[in-house]
Short mmCIF file of C-alpha atoms and ligand atoms in Angstrom, two decimals:
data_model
loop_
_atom_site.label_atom_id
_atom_site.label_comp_id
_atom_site.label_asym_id
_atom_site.label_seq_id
_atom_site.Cartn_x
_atom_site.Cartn_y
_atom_site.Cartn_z
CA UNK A 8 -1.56 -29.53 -16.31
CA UNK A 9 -1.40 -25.90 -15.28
CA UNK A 10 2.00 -24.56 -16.07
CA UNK A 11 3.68 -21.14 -14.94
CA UNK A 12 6.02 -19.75 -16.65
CA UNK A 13 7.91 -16.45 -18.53
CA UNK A 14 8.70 -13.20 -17.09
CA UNK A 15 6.68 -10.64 -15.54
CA UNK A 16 7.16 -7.38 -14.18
CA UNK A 17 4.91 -5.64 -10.95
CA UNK A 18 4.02 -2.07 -11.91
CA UNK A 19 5.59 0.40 -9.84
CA UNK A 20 5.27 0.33 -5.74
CA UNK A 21 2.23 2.58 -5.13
CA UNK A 22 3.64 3.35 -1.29
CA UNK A 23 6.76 5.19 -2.91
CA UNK A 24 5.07 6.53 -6.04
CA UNK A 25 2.96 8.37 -3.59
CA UNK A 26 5.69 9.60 -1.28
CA UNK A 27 8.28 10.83 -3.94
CA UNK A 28 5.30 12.66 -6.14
CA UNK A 29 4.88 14.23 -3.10
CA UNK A 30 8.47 15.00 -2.29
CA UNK A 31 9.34 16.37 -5.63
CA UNK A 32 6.26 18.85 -5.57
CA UNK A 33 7.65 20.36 -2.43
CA UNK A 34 10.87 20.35 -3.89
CA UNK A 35 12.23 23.23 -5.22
CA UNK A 36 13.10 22.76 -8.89
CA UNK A 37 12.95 19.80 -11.55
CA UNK A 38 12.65 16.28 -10.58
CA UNK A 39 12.54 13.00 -12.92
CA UNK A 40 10.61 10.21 -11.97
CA UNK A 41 10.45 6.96 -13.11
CA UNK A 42 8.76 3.54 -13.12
CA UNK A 43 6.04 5.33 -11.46
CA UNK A 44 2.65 3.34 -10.52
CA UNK A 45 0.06 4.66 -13.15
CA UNK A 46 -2.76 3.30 -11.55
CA UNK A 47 -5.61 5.75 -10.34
CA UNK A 48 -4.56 5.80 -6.58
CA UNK A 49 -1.60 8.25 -8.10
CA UNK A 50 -3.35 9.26 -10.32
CA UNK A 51 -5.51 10.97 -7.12
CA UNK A 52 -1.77 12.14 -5.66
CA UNK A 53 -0.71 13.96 -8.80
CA UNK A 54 -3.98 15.64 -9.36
CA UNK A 55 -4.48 16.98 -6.02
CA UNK A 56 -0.78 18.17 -5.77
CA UNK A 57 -1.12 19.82 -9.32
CA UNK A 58 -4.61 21.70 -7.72
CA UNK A 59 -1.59 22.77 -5.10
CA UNK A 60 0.15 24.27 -7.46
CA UNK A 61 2.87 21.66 -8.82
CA UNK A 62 3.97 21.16 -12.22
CA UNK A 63 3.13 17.70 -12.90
CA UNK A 64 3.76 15.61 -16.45
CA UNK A 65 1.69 12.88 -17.46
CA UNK A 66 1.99 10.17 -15.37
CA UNK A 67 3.72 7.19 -17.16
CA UNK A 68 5.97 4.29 -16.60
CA UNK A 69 8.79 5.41 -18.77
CA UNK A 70 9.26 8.73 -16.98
CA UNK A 71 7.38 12.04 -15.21
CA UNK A 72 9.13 15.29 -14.81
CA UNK A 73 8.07 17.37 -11.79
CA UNK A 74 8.23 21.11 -10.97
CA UNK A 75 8.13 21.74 -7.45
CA UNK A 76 7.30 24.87 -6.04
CA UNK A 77 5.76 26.72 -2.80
CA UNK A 78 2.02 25.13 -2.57
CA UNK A 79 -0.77 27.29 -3.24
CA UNK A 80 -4.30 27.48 -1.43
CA UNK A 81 -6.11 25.42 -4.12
CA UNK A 82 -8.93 27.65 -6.09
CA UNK A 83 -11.33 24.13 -5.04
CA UNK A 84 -11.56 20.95 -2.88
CA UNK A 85 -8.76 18.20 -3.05
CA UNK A 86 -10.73 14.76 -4.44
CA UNK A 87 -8.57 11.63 -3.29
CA UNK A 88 -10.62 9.13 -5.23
CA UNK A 89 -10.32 5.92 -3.57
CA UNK A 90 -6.57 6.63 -2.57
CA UNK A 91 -6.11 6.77 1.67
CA UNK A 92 -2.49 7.41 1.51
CA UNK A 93 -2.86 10.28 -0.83
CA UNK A 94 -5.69 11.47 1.81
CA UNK A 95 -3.41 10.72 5.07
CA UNK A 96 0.09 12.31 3.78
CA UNK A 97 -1.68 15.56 1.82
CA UNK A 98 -3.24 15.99 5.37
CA UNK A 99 0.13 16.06 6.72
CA UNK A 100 1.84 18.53 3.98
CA UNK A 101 -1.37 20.69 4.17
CA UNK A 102 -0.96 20.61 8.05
CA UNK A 103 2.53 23.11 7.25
CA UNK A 104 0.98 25.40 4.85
CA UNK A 105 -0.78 28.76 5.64
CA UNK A 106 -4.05 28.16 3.80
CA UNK A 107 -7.02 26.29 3.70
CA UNK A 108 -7.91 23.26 2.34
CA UNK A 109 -11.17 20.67 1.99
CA UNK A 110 -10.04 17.48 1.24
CA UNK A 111 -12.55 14.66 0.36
CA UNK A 112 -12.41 11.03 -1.72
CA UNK A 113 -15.15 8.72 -3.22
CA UNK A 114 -17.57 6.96 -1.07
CA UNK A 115 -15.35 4.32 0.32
CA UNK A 116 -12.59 6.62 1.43
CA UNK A 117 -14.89 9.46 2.85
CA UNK A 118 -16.07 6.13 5.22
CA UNK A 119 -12.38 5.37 6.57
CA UNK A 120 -11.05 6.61 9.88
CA UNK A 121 -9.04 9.76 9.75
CA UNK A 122 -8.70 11.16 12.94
CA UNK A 123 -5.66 8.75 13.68
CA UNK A 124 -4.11 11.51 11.65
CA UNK A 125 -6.22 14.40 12.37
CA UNK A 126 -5.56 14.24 16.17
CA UNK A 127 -2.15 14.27 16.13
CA UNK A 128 -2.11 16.83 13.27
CA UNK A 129 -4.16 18.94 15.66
CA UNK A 130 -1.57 18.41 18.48
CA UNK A 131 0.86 20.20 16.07
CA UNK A 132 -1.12 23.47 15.77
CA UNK A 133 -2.91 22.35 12.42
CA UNK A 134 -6.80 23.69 12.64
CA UNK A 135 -8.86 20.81 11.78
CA UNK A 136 -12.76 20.79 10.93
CA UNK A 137 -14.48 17.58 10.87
CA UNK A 138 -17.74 15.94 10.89
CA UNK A 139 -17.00 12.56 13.10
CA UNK A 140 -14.13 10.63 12.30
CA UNK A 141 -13.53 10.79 8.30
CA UNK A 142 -13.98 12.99 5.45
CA UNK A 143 -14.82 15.45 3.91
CA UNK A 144 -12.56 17.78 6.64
CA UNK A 145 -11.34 21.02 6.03
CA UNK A 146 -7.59 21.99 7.26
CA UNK A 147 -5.95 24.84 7.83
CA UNK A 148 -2.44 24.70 8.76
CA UNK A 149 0.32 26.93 9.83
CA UNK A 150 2.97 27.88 12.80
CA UNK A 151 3.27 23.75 13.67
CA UNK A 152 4.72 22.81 17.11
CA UNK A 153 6.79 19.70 17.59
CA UNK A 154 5.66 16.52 18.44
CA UNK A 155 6.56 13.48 20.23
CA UNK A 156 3.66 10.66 19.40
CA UNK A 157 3.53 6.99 19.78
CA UNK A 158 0.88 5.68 18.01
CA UNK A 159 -1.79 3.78 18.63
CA UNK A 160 -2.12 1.93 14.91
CA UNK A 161 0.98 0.27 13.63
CA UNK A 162 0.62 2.55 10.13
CA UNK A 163 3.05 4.03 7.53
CA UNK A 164 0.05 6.41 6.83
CA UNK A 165 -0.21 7.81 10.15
CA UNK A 166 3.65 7.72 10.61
CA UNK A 167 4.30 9.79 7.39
CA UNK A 168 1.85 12.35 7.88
CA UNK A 169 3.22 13.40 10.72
CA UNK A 170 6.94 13.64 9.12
CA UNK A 171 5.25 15.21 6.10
CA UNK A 172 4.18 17.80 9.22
CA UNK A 173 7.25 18.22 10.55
CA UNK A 174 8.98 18.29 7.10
CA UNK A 175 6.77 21.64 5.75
CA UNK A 176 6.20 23.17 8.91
CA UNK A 177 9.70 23.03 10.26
CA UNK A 178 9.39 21.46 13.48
CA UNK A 179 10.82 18.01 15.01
CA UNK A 180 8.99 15.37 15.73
CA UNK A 181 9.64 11.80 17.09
CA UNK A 182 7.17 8.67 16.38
CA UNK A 183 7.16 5.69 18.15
CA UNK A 184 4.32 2.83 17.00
CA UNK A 185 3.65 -0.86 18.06
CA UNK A 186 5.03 -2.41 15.40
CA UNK A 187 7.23 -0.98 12.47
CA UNK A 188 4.92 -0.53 9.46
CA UNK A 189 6.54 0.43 5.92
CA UNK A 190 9.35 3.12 6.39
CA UNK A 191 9.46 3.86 3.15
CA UNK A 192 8.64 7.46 3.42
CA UNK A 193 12.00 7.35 6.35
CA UNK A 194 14.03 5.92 3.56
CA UNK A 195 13.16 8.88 1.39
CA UNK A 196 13.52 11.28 3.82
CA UNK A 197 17.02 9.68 4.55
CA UNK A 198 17.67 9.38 0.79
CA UNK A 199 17.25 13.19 0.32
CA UNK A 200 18.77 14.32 3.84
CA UNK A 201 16.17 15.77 5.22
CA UNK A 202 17.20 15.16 9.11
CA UNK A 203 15.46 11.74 10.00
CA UNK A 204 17.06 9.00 12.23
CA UNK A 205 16.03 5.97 14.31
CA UNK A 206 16.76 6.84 18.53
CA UNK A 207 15.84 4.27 21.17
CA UNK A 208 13.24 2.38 18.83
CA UNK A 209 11.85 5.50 17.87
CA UNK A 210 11.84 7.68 14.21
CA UNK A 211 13.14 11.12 14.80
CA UNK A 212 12.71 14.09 11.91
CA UNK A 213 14.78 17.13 12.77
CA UNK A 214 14.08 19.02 9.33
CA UNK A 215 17.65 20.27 7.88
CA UNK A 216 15.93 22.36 4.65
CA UNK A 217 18.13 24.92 4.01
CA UNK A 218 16.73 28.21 2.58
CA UNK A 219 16.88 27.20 -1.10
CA UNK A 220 14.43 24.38 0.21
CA UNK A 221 13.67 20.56 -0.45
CA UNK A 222 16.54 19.67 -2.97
CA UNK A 223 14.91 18.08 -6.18
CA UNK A 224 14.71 14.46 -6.60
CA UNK A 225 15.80 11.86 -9.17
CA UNK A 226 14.29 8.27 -8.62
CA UNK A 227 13.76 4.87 -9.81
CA UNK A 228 10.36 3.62 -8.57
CA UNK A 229 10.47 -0.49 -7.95
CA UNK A 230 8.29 -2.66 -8.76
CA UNK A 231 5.14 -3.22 -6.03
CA UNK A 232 6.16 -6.47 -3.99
CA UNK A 233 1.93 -6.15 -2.94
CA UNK A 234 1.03 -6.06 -6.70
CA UNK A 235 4.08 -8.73 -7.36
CA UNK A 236 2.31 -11.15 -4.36
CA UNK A 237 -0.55 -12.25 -6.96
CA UNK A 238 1.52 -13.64 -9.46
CA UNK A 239 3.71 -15.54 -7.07
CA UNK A 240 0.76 -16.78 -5.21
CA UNK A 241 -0.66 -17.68 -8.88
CA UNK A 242 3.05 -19.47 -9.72
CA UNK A 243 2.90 -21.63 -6.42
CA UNK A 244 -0.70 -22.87 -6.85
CA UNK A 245 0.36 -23.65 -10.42
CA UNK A 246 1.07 -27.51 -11.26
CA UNK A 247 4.69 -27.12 -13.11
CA UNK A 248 7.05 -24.60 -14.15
CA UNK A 249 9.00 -21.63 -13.01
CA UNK A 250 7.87 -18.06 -12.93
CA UNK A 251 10.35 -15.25 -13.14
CA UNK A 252 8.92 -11.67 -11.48
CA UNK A 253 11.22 -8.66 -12.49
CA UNK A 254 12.43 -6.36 -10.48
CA UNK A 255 10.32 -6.16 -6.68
CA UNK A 256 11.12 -4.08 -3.78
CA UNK A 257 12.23 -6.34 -1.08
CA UNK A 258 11.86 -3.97 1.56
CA UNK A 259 12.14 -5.89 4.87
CA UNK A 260 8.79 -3.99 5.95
CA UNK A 261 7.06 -5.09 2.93
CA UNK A 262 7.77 -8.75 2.66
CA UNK A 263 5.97 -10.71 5.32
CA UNK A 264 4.20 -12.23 2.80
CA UNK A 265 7.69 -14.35 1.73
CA UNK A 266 8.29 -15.10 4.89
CA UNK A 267 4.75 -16.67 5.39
CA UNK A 268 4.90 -18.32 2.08
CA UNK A 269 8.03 -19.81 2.76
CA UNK A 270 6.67 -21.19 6.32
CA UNK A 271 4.02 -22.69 4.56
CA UNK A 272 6.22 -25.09 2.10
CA UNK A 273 6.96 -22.54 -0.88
CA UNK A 274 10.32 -21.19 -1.67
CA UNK A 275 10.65 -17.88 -3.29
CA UNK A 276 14.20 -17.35 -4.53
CA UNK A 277 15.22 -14.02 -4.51
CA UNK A 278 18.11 -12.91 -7.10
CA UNK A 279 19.95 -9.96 -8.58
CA UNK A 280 19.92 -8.13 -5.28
CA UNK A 281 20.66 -4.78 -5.78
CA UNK A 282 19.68 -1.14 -4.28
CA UNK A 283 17.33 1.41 -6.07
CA UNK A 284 17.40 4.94 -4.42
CA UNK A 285 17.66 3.71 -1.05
CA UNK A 286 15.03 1.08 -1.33
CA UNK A 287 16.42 -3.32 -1.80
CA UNK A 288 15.40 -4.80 -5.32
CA UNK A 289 15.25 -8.05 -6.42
CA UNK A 290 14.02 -10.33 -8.82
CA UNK A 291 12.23 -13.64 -8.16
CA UNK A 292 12.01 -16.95 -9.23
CA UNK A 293 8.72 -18.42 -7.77
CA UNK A 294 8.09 -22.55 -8.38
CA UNK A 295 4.83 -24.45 -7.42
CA UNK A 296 4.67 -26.11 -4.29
CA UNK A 297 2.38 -27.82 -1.78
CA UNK A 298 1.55 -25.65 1.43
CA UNK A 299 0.49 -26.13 4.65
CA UNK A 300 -1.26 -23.89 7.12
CA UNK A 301 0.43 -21.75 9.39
CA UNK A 302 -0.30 -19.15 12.26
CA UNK A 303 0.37 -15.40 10.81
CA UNK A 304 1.01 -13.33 14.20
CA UNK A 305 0.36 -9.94 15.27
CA UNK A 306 4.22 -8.96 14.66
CA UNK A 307 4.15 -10.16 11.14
CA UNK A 308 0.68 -8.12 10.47
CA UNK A 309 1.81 -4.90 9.15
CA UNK A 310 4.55 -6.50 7.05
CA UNK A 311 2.12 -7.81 5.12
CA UNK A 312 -1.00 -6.22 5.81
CA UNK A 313 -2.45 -5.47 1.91
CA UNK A 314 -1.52 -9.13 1.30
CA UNK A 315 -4.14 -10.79 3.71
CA UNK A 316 -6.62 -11.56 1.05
CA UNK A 317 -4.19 -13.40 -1.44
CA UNK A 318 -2.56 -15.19 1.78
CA UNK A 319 -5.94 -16.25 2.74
CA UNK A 320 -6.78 -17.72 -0.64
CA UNK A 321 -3.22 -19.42 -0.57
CA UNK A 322 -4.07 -20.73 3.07
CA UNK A 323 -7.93 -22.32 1.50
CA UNK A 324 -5.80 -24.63 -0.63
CA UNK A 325 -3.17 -25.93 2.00
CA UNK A 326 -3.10 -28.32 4.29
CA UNK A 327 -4.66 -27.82 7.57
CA UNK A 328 -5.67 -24.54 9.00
CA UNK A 329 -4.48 -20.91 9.06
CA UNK A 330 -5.33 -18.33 11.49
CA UNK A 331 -3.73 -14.42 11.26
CA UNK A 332 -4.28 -12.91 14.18
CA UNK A 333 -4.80 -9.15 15.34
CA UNK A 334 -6.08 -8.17 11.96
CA UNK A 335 -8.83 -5.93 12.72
CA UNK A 336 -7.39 -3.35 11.04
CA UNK A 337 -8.73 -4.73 7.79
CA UNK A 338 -11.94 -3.73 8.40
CA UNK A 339 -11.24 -0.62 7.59
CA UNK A 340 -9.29 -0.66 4.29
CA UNK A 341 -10.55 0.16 0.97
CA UNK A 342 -13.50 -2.54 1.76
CA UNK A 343 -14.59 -4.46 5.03
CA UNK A 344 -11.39 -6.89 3.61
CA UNK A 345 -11.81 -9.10 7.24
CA UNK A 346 -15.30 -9.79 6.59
CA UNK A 347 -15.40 -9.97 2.83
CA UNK A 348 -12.40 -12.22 2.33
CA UNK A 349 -14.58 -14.79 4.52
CA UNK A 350 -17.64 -14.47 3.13
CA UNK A 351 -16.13 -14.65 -0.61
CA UNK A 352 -14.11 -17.90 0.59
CA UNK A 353 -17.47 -19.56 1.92
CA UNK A 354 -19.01 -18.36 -1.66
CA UNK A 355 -16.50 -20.09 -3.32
CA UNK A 356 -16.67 -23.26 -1.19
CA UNK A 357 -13.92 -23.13 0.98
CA UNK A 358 -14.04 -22.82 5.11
CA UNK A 359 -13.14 -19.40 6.44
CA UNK A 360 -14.78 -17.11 9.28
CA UNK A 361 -13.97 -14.18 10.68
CA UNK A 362 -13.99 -14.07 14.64
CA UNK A 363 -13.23 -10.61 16.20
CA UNK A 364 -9.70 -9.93 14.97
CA UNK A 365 -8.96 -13.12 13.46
CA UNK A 366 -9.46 -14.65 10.42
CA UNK A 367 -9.53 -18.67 10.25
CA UNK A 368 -9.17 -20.03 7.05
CA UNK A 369 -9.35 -24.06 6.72
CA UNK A 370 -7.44 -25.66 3.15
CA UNK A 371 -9.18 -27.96 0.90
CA UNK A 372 -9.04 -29.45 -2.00
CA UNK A 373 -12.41 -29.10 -4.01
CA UNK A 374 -12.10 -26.90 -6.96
CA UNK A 375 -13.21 -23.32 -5.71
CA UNK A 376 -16.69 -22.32 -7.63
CA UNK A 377 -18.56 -19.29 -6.93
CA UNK A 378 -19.50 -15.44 -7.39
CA UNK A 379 -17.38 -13.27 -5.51
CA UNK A 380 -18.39 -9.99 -4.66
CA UNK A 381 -15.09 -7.45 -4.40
CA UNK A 382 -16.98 -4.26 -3.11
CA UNK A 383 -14.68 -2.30 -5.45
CA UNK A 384 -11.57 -3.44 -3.63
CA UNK A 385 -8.51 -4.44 -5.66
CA UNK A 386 -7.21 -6.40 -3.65
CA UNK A 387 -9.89 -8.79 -3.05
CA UNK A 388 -10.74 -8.49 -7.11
CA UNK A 389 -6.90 -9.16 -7.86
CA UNK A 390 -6.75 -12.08 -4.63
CA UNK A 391 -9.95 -14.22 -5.72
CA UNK A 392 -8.65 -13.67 -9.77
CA UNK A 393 -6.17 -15.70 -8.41
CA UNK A 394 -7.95 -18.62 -7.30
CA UNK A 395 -9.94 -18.25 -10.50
CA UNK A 396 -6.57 -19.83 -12.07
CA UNK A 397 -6.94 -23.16 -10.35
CA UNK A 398 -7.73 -26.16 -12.69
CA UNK A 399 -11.49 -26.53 -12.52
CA UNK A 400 -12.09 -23.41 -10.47
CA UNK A 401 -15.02 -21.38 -11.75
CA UNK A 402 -14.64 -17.93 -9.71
CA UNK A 403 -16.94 -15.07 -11.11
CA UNK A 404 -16.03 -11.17 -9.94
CA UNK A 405 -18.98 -9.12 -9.23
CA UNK A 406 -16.61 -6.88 -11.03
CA UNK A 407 -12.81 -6.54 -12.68
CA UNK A 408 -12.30 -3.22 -13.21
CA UNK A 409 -10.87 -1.84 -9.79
CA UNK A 410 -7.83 -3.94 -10.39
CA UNK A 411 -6.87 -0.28 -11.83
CA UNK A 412 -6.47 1.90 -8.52
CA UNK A 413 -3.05 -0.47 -8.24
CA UNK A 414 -2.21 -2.83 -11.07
CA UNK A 415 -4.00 -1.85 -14.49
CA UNK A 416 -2.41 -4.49 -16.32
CA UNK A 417 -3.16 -7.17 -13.49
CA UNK A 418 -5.41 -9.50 -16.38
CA UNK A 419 -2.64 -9.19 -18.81
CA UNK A 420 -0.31 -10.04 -16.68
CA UNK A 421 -1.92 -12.82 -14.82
CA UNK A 422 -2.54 -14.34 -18.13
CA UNK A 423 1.05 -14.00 -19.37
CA UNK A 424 2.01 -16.22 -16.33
CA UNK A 425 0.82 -19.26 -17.90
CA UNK A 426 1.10 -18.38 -21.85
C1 S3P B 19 0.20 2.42 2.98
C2 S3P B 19 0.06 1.96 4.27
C3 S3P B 19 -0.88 0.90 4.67
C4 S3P B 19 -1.37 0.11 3.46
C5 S3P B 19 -1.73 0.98 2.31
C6 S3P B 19 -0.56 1.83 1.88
C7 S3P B 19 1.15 3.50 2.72
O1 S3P B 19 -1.99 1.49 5.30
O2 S3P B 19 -2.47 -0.70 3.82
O3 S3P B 19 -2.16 0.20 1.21
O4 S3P B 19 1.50 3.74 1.55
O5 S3P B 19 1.57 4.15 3.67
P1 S3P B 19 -1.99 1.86 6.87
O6 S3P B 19 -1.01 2.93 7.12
O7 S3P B 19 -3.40 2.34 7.15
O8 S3P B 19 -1.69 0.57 7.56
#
């Protein structure tokens, strides 16, 4: 009998550990950070903002003191590892500064689409140079213009570059996109009063920094609710038990995933509600349960984007089928994710296909047996870990390791769920 239970707590959200390092390097004077994400990705914001010219401690849980300042042309090229947000959002700080700037990442970031942000970046005044649509690019930013964009991608990445524009250059601009994606970097924004409200369905940033600049920044990171997603999926394919997740940002834009889970026959209780520097907390109490297949729609898509692959390996062991539609978009995440979550279901032994935008997943029942290969994504390494934790399942990683870009304690903590 596979039992869940104990208390576990997500590492900090990697979306907000990226936006307030950033924040508090622009800012001018001392800011104290905590429950940051330690996991590379950040790891790539603080070392790239340090090259800048911020003050930067180690980068721990318990606490990391920042000393903002006026950024500096850096003496080399910006390296953004694996990390696209760090990528997307520098793009839009460097975009207001007077210098120049080559900005690169490892070889599956230099192969992800960037002139979603470039081109709009460009619209604003910023002087871009790139070789087709990705990096390496150099940028040289300056005297911005204003901007009123609606955007073609539902993204928080392309959304926030553009405020991180019109934050450092000075200008206003106004964002409209399909669907809201994560407004996490608007809650900051709002958090510090920096000029940002909603008008007509639209995000509006008219930039209030007085002359002594961005006022420093005192924050309590949450706990991921993407990182917390593969120990509830883990606690509801369990047999018994109850599994207690600490402290997860319940961010309405971030939580798609409960609301799928709970469509599909799982409840999720959600307790302790509270508020943490603009952002909803909870903490969960997540049971087993039987699910059945469901339809994820187009709407519901960027509210749970990063949890596709862990919703897809729920979906292989309900009942009936599961189809998420419009999610093209994960072809172009850290790996191929639409392709590879398909092909690693089928090498498992479960039904799944991808068919132009959509992924089809059908449930059974066998016990899932199989090599998976994760491309160096976390996500699928962390998703198909998961289904490794079935009774009978024997699930092999082509490797474990990436878990670390967002979760380096994802083994230990997976484990704990059923000491
Ligand atoms: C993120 C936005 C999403 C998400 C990524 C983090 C962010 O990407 O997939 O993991 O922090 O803004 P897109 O903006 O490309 O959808």
């Amino acid at each position: 009998m596979q039992r869940v239970g104990g208390v576990v707590r997500p590492p900090g959200d990697k979306s907000i550990s990226h936006r307030v390092l950033m924040l508090a390097a622009l800012a001018r004077g001392k800011s104290e950070l905590s429950g940051l994400l330690t996991g590379a990705d950040v790891k790539s914001s603080a070392r790239v903002l340090r090259q800048l010219g911020a003050e930067i401690s180690r980068i721990q849980e318990s606490g990391v003191r920042v000393s903002g300042s006026r950024l500096l042309a850096p003496s080399s090229r910006l390296y953004c590892g694996n990390s696209g947000t760090t990528a997307r959002l520098i793009l839009g700080i460097l975009a207001g500064q007077k210098f120049s700037a080559m900005v690169t990442g490892d070889a599956s970031l230099r192969r992800r689409p960037m002139r979603r942000v470039t081109e709009p970046l460009r619209e604003m005044g910023a002087v871009i140079k790139e070789r087709g649509d990705g990096l390496p690019l150099t940028i040289r930013g300056g005297a911005l213009r204003g901007l009123t964009y609606t955007s073609p991608v539902a993204s928080a990445q392309v959304k926030s570059a553009i405020l991180f524009a019109g934050l450092t250059g000075g200008v206003p601009v106004t964002i409209r996109e399909p669907y809201r994606s994560r407004d996490h970097t608007e809650r900051l924004f709002a958090h510090m009063g920096l000029g940002i409200h909603e008008r007509g369905g639209a995000i509006v940033l008219e930039p209030t920094v007085g002359p002594s600049g961005l006022p420093a920044v005192n924050l309590s990171v949450p706990g991921d609710p993407s990182s917390a997603a593969f120990l509830i999926a883990a606690a509801v394919l369990a047999e018994d038990g109850e599994l207690t997740i600490e402290n997860v940002g319940v961010n309405p834009t971030r939580i798609g995933f409960l609301v799928v889970l709970e469509r599909m026959g799982a409840q999720v209780e959600r307790v302790n509600l509270r508020d943490e520097g603009g952002e909803p907390v909870a903490d969960l109490l997540v049971r087993p349960a039987a699910l059945k297949g469901t339809e994820v729609t187009a709407a519901e898509v960027p509210t749970l984007v990063d949890e596709v692959p862990v919703l897809a390996v729920l979906a292989s062991r309900a009942r009936g089928a599961t189809v998420f539609r419009e999610v093209g978009e994960l072809r172009v995440k850290e790996s191929n994710r639409l392709e590879l979550v398909a092909a690693n279901l089928r090498a498992v032994g479960a039904k799944a296909e991808a068919r132009g935008n959509e992924l089809h997943v059908e449930g059974g029942t066998q016990p899932p047996r199989g090599r998976v290969e994760t491309a160096l994504d976390h996500r699928l390494a962390m998703a198909f870990a998961v289904l490794g934790t079935l009774p009978g399942a024997d699930v092999r990683l082509s490797e474990k390791r990436s878990v670390a870009i967002s979760y380096p304690n994802f083994f230990r903590d997976l484990q704990r769920c059923f000491a």
